[in-house]
XYZ file of C-alpha atoms in Angstrom:
59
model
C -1.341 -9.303 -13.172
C 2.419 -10.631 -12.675
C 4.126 -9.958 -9.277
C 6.801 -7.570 -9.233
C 8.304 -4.703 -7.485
C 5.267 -1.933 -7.198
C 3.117 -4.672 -5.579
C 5.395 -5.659 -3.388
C 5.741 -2.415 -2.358
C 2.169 -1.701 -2.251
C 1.256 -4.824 -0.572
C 3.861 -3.942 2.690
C 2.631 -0.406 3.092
C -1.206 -1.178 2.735
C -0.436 -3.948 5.736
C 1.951 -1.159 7.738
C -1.116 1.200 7.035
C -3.234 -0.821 8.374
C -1.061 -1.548 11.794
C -0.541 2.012 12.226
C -4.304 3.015 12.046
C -5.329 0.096 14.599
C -2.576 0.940 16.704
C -3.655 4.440 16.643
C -7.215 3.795 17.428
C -6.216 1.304 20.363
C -4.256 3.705 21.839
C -7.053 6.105 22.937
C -7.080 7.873 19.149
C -3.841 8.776 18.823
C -3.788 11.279 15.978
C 0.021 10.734 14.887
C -0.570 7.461 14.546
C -3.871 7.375 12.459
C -2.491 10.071 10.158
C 0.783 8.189 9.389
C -1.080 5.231 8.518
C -3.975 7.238 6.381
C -0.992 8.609 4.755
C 0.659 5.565 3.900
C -2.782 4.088 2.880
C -3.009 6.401 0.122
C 0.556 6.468 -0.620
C 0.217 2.264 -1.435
C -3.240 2.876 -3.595
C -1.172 5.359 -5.524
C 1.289 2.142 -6.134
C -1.120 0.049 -6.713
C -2.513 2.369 -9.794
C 1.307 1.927 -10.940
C 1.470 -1.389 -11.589
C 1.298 -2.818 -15.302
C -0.051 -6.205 -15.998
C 2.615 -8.244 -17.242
C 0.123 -10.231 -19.537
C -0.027 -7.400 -22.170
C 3.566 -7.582 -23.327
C 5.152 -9.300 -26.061
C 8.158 -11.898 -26.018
């Protein structure tokens, strides 16, 4: 799969998600936290299911 846009996109929230959700958990659970970064877990799998191999198209 080529790199382009979506996966860029995908690739900085999936490592923001993952800041958020240790941040949240090292700061004694904090719920705000751990659901902003479930949230934008899901939100870069959802981009992630958007992206389109580039291999399949034709010059």
């Amino acid at each position: 799969m080529g790199a382009n846009k979506a996966q860029a996109q995908a690739i900085a929230l999936f490592f923001i998600a993952f800041t958020l959700i240790a941040v949240g958990l090292a700061a004694d659970v904090s719920l705000i936290a751990l659901v902003l970064g479930l949230a934008l877990l899901a939100i870069s799998i959802v981009r992630f299911l958007q992206c389109k191999p580039w291999e399949s198209l034709e010059e």
